mmCIF file of C-alpha atoms in Angstrom:
data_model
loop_
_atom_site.group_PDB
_atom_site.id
_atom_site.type_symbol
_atom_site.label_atom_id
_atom_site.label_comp_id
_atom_site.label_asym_id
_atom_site.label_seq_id
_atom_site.Cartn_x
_atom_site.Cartn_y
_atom_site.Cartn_z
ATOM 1 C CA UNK A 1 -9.895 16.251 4.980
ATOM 2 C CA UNK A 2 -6.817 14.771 2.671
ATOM 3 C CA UNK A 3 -6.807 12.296 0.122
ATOM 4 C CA UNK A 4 -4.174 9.758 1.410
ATOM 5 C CA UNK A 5 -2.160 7.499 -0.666
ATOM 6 C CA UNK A 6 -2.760 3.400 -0.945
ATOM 7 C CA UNK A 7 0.561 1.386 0.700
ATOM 8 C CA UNK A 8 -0.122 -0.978 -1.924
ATOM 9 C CA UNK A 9 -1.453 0.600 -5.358
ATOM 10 C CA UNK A 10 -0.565 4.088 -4.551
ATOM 11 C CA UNK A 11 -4.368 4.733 -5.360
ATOM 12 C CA UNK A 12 -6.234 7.949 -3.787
ATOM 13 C CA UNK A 13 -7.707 7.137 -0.591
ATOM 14 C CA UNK A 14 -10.803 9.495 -0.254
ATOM 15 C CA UNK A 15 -12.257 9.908 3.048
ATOM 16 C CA UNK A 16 -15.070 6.889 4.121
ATOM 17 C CA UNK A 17 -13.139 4.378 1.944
ATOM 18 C CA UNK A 18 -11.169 1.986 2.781
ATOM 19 C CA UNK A 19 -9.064 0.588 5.928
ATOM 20 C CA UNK A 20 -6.205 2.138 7.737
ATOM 21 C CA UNK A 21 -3.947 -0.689 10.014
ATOM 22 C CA UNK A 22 -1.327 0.215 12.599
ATOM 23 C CA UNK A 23 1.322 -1.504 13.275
ATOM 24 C CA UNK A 24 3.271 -2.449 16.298
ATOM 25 C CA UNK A 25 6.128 -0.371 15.118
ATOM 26 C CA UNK A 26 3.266 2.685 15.027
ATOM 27 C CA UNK A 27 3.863 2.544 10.893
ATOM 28 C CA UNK A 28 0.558 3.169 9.516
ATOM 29 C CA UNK A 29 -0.441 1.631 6.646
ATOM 30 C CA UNK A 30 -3.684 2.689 4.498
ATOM 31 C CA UNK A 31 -5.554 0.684 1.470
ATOM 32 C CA UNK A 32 -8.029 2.053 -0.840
ATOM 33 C CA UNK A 33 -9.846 -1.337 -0.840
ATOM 34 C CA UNK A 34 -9.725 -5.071 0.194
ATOM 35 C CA UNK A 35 -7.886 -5.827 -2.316
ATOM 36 C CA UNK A 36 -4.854 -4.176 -1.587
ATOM 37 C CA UNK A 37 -5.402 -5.067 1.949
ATOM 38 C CA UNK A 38 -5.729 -8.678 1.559
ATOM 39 C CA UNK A 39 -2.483 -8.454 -0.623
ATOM 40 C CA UNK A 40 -0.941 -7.044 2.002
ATOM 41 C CA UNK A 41 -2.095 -9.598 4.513
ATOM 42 C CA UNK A 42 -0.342 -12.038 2.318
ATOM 43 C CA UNK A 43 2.951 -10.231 2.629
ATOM 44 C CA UNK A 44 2.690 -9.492 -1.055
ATOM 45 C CA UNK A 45 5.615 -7.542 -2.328
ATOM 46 C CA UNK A 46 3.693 -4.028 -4.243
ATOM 47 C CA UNK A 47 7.221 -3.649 -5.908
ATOM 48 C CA UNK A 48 6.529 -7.371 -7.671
ATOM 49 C CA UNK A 49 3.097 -7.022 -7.755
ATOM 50 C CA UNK A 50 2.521 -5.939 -11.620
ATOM 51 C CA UNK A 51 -0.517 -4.126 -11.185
ATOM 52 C CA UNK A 52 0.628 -1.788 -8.708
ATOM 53 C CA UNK A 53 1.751 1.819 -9.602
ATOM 54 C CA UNK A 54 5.062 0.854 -7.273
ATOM 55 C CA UNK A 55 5.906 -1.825 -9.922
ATOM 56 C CA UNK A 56 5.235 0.158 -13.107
ATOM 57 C CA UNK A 57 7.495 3.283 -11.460
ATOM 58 C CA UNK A 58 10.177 0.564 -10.145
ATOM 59 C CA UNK A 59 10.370 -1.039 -13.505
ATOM 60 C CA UNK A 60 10.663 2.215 -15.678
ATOM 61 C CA UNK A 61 7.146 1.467 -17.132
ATOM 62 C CA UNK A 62 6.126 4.731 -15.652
ATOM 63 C CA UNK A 63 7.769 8.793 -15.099
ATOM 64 C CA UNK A 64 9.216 9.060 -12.094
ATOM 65 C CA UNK A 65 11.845 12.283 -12.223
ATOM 66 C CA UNK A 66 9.730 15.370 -13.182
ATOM 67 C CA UNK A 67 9.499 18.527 -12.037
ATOM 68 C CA UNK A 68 5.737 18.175 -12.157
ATOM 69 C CA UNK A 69 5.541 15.473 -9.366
ATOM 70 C CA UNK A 70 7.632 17.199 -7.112
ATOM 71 C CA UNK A 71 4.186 19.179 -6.356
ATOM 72 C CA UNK A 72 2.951 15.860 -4.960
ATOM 73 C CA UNK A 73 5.258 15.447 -2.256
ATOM 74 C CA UNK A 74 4.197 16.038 1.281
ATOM 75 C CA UNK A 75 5.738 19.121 3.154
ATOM 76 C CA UNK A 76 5.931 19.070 6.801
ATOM 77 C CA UNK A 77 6.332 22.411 7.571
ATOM 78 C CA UNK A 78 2.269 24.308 7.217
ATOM 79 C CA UNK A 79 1.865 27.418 5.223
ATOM 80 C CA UNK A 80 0.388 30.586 6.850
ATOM 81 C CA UNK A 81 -3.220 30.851 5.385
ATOM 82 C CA UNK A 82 -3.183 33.782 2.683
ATOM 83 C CA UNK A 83 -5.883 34.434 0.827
ATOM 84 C CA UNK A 84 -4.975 35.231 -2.505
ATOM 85 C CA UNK A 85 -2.473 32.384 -2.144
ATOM 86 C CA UNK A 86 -5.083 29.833 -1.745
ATOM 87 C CA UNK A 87 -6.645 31.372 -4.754
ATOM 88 C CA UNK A 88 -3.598 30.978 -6.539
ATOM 89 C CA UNK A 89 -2.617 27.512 -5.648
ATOM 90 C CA UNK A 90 -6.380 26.414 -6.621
ATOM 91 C CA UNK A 91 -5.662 28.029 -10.320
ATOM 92 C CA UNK A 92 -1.885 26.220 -10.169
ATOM 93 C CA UNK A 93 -2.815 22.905 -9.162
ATOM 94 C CA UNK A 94 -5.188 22.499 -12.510
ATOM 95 C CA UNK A 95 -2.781 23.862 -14.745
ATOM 96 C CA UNK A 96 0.014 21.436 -13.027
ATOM 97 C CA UNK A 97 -2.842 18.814 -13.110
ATOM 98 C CA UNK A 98 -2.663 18.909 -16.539
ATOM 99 C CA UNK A 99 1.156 19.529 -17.396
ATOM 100 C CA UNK A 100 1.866 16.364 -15.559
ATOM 101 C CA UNK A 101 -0.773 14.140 -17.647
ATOM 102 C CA UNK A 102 0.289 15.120 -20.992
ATOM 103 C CA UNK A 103 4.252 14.427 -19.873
ATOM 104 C CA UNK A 104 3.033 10.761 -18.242
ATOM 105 C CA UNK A 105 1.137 10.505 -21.700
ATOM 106 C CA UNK A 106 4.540 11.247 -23.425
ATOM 107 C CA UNK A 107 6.824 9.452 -21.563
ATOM 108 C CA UNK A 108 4.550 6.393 -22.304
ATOM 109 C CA UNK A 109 3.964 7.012 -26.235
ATOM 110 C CA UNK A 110 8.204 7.520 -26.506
ATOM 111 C CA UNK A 111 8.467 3.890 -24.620
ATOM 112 C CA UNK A 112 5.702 2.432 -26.864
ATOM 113 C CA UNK A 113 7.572 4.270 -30.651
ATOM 114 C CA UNK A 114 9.893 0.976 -29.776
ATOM 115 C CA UNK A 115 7.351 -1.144 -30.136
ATOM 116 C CA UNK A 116 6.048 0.017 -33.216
ATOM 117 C CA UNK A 117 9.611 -0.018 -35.030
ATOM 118 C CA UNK A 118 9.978 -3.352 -34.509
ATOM 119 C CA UNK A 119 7.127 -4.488 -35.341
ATOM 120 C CA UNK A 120 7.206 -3.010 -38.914
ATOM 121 C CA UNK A 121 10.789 -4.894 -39.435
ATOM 122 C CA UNK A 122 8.929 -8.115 -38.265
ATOM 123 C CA UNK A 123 6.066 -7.495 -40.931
ATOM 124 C CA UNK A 124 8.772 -6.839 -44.028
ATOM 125 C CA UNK A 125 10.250 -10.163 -42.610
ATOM 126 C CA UNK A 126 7.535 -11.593 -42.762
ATOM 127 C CA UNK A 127 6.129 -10.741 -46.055
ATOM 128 C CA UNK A 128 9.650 -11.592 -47.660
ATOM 129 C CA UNK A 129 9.283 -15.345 -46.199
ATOM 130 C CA UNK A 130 6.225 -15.729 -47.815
ATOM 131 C CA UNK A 131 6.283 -14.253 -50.561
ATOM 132 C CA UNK A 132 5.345 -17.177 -52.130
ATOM 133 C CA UNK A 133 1.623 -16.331 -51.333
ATOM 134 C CA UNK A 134 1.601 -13.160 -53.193
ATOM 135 C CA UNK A 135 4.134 -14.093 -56.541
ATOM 136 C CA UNK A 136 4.953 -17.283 -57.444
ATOM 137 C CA UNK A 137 8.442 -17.619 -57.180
ATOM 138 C CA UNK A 138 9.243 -18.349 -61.087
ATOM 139 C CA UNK A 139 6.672 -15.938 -61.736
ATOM 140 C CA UNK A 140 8.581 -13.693 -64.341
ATOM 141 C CA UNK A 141 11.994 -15.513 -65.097
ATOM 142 C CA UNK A 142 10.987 -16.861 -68.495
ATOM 143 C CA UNK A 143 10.577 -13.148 -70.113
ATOM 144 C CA UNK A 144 13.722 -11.965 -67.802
ATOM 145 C CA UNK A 145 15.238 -14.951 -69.576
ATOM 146 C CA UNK A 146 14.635 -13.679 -72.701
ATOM 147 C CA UNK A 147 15.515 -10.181 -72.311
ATOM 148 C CA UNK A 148 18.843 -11.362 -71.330
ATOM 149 C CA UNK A 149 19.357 -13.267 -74.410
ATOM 150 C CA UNK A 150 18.124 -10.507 -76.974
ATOM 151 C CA UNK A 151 20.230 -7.721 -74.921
ATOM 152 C CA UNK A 152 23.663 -10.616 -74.946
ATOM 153 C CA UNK A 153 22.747 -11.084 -78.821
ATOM 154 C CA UNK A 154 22.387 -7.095 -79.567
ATOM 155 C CA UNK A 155 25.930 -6.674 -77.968
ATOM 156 C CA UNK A 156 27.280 -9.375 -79.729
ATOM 157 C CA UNK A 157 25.867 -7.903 -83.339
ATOM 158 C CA UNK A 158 27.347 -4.629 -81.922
ATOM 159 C CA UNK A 159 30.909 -6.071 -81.009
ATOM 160 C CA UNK A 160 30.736 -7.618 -84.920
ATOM 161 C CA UNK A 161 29.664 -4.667 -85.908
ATOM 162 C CA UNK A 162 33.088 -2.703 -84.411
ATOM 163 C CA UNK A 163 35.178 -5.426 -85.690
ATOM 164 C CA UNK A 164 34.489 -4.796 -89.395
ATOM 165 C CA UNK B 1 -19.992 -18.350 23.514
ATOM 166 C CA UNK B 2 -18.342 -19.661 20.728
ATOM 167 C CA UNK B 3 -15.529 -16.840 20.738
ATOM 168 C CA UNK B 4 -14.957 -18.075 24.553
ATOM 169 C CA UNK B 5 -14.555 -21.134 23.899
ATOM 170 C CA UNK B 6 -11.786 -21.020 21.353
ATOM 171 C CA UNK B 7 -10.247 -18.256 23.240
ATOM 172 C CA UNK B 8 -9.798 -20.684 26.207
ATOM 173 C CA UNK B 9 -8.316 -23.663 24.263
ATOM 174 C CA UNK B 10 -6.155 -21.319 22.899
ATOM 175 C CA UNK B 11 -5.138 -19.727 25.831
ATOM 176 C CA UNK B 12 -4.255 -23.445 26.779
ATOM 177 C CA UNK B 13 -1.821 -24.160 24.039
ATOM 178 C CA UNK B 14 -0.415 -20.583 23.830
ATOM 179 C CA UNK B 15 0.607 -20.830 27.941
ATOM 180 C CA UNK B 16 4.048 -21.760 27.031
ATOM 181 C CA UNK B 17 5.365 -19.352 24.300
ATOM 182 C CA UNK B 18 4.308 -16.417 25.875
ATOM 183 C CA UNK B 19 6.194 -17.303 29.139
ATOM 184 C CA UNK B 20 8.899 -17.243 26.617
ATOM 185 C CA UNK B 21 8.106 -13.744 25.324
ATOM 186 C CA UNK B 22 7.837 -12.658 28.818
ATOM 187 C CA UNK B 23 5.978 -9.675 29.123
ATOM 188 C CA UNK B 24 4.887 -9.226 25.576
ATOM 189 C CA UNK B 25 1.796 -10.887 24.655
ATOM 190 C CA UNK B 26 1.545 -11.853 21.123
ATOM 191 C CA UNK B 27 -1.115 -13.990 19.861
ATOM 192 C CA UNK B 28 -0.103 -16.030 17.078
ATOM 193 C CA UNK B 29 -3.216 -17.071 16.055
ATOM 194 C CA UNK B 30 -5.184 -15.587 13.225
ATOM 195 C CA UNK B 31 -8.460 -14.529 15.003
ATOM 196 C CA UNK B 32 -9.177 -10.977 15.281
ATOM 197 C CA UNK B 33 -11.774 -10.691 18.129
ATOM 198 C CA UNK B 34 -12.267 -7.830 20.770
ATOM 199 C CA UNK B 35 -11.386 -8.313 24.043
ATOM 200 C CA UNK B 36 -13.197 -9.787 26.535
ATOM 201 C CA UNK B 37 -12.603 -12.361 30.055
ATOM 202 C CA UNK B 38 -8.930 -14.327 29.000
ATOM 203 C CA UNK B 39 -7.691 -12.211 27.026
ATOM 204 C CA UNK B 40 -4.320 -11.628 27.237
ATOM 205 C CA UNK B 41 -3.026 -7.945 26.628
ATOM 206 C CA UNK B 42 -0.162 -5.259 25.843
ATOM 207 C CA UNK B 43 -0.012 -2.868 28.038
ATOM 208 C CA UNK B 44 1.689 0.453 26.125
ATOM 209 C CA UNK B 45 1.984 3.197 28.856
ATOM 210 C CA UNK B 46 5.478 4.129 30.447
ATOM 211 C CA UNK B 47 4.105 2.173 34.599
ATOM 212 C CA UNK B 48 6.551 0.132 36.904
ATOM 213 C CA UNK B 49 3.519 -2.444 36.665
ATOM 214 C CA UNK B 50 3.165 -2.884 32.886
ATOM 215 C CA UNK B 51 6.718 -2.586 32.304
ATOM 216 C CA UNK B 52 8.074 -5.193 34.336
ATOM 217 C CA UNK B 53 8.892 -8.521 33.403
ATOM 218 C CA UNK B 54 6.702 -11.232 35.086
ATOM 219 C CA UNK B 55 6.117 -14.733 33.353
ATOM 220 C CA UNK B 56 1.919 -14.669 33.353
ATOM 221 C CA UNK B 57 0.861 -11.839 30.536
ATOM 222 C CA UNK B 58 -1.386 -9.397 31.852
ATOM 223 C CA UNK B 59 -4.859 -10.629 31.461
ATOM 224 C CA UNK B 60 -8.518 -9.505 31.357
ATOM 225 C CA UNK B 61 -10.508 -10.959 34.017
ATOM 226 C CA UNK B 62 -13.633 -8.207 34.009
ATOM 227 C CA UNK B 63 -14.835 -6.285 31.138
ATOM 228 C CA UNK B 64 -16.592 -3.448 32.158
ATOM 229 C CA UNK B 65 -19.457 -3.460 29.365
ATOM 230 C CA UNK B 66 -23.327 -4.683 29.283
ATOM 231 C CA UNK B 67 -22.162 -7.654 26.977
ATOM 232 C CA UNK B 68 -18.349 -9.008 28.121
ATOM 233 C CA UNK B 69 -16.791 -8.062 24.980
ATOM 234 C CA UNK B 70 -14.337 -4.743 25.495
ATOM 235 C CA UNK B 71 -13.722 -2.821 22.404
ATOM 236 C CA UNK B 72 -11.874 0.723 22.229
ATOM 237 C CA UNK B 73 -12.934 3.294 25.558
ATOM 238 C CA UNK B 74 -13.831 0.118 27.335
ATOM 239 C CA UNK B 75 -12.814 -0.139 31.263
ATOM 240 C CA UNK B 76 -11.139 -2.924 31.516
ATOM 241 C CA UNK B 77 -10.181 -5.220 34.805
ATOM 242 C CA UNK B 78 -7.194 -6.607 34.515
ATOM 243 C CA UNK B 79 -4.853 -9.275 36.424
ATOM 244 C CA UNK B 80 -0.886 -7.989 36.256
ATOM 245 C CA UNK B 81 2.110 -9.469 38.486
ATOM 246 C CA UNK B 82 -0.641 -11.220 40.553
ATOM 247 C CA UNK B 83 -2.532 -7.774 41.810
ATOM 248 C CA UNK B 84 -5.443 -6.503 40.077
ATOM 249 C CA UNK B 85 -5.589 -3.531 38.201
ATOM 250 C CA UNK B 86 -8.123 -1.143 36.149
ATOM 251 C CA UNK B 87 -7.152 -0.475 32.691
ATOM 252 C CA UNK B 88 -8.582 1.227 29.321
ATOM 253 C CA UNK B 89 -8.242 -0.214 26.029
ATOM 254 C CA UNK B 90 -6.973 1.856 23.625
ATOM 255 C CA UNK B 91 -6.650 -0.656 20.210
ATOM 256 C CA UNK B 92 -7.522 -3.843 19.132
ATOM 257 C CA UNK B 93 -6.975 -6.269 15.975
ATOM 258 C CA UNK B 94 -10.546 -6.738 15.515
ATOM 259 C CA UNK B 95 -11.959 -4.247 12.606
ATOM 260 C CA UNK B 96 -14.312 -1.950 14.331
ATOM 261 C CA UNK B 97 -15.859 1.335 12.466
ATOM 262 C CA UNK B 98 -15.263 1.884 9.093
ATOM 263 C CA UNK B 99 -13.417 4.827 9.832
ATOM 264 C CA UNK B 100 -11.262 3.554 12.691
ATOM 265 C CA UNK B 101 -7.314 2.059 12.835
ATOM 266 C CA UNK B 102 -6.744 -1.200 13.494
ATOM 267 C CA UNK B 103 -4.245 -2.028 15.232
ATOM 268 C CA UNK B 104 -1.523 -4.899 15.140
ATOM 269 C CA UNK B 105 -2.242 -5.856 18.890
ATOM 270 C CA UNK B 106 -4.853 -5.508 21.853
ATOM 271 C CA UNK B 107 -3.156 -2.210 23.560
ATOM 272 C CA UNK B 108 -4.420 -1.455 27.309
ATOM 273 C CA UNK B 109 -3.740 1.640 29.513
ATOM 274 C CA UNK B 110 -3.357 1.026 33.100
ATOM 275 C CA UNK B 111 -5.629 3.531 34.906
ATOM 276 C CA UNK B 112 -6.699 3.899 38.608
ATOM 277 C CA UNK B 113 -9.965 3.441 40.061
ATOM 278 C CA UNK B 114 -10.463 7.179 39.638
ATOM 279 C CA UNK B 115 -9.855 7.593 35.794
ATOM 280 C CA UNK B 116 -6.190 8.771 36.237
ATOM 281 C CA UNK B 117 -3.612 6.934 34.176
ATOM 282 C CA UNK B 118 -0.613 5.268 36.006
ATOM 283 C CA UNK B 119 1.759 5.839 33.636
ATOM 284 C CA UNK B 120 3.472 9.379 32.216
ATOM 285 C CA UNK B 121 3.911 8.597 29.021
ATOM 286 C CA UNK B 122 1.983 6.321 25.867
ATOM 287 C CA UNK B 123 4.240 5.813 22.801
ATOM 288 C CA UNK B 124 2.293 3.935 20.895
ATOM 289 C CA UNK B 125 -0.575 5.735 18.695
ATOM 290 C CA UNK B 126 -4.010 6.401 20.248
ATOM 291 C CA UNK B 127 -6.977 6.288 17.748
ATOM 292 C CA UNK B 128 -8.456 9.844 17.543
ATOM 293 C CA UNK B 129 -12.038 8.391 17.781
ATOM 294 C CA UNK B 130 -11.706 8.444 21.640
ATOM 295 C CA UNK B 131 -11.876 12.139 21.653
ATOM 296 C CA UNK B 132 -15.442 12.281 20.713
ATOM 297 C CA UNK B 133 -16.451 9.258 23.034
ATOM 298 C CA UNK B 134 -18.355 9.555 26.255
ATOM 299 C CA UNK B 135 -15.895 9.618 29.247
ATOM 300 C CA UNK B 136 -13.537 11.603 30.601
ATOM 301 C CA UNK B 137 -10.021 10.065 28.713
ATOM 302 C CA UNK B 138 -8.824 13.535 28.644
ATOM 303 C CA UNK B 139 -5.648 12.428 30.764
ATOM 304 C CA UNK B 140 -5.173 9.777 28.604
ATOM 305 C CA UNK B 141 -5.346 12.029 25.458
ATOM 306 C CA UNK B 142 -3.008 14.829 27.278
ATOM 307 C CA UNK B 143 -0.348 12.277 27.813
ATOM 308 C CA UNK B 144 -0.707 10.045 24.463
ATOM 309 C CA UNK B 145 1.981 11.869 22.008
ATOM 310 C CA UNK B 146 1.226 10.398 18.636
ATOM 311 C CA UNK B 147 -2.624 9.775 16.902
ATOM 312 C CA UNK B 148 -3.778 8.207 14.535
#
């Protein structure tokens, strides 16, 4: 039994689901489900089509160099059944499992930290156009007025004051 | 009865391009039915008689079945370079089982009367359902050389 791949969403295939189609050039081509398959059928490019994992990896949306996914990748060549190997690779594949998730989950939060930068610039823009909402714009310029007087008349009476 | 007769006013109107493809038979049209009497065919062993170029595609005229429709481990009669010859099909575009290819064209073996294939050699990919059926295709299977 394997869990194949989807030609069109890269989804798992698990076994009794659904279609496999050959084609005259003996390429095989599986889909998880009609959907994919009737995308296909339209001649639907899964590089264009946005929902696909093919787009998201194409488009840098998703990780695609790791170390982790390497584990993914089909070998042709079989291994010689061990026991304690199997054992092993049971225990490895979980811890992988999860190694791999948290660096997709990373690689996804560091594209997103953009997003969130820019945003916050937008919002100080935004509050200093309207600003108007929150102050009114000759809110305190009357006492600032004044200050400035008093503070130009107390250095005048101080300049006098180092004439004499 | 339906399926026949759109199969036969198709056959009509699809007489002159597949002289032009000579001995492949592709259907252009969009219908995905099993094989039955008409039906034109690709035949994908390594034989003189499939191989050769004639301008009539090789065509069912006998399905060997209770009903006339032919689907995968069906004997097959067939009508090639004007002689008449037994064959097995091996594929077809309709959707079958949910857990069986489907293939891109209606593929035939040419076989003798006995069960033995006339051809060394099939290229093209053999579902792997036709080990488990009834019959003895174990010829077939020994020289097929990819599955699917």
């Amino acid at each position: 039994m394997r869990v194949e791949k989807c030609y069109f969403c890269s989804g798992p295939v698990y076994p009794g689901h659904g279609m496999m189609f050959v084609r005259n050039d003996c390429k095989v081509f599986r889909f998880c489900k009609s959907k994919c398959h009737k995308n296909f059928k339209k001649k639907r490019n899964p590089r264009k089509t946005r929902w696909t994992k093919a787009f998201r990896k194409a488009s840098g949306k998703e990780l695609t160099v790791d170390n982790s996914l390497e584990f993914e990748k089909r070998r042709n060549i079989p291994v010689k059944y061990q026991r304690e190997l199997w054992g092993k690779t049971v225990v490895a594949m979980k811890k992988v499992e999860e190694i791999k998730q948290k660096r997709q989950a990373r690689f996804i939060m560091n594209r997103l930290k953009k997003g969130k930068q820019l945003e916050k610039e937008e919002v100080i823009n935004e509050v200093k156009k309207n600003i108007h909402l929150i102050k009114a714009p000759h809110a305190g310029k009357a006492k600032q007025m004044e200050e400035k007087m008093v503070q130009e008349l107390q250095k005048d009476v101080d300049m006098e004051d180092d004439d004499l | 009865m339906a399926l026949l007769h759109l199969s036969k006013s198709l056959g009509g109107h699809l007489a002159e391009v597949s002289s032009l493809t000579q001995q492949r038979s592709f259907s252009l049209s969009a219908v995905a039915a099993a094989i039955q009497k008409m039906s034109r065919v690709r035949v994908v062993d390594n034989s003189a008689l499939g191989n050769t170029p004639y301008h009539r595609a090789p065509r069912v005229i006998h399905v060997y079945t209770k009903n006339g429709v032919g689907k995968v481990g069906d004997k097959v009669l067939l009508a090639i370079k004007g002689q008449k010859k037994k064959a097995l099909i091996v594929g077809h575009k309709m959707p079958g089982a949910r857990m069986t290819p489907r293939f891109d064209s209606n593929n035939v073996v040419l076989i003798e009367d006995n069960g033995n294939p006339t051809g060394t050699r099939i290229k093209v990919p053999l579902p792997t359902h036709l080990r488990q059926m009834e019959g003895d295709f174990s010829k077939i299977l020994a020289i097929a050389s990819k599955f699917v």
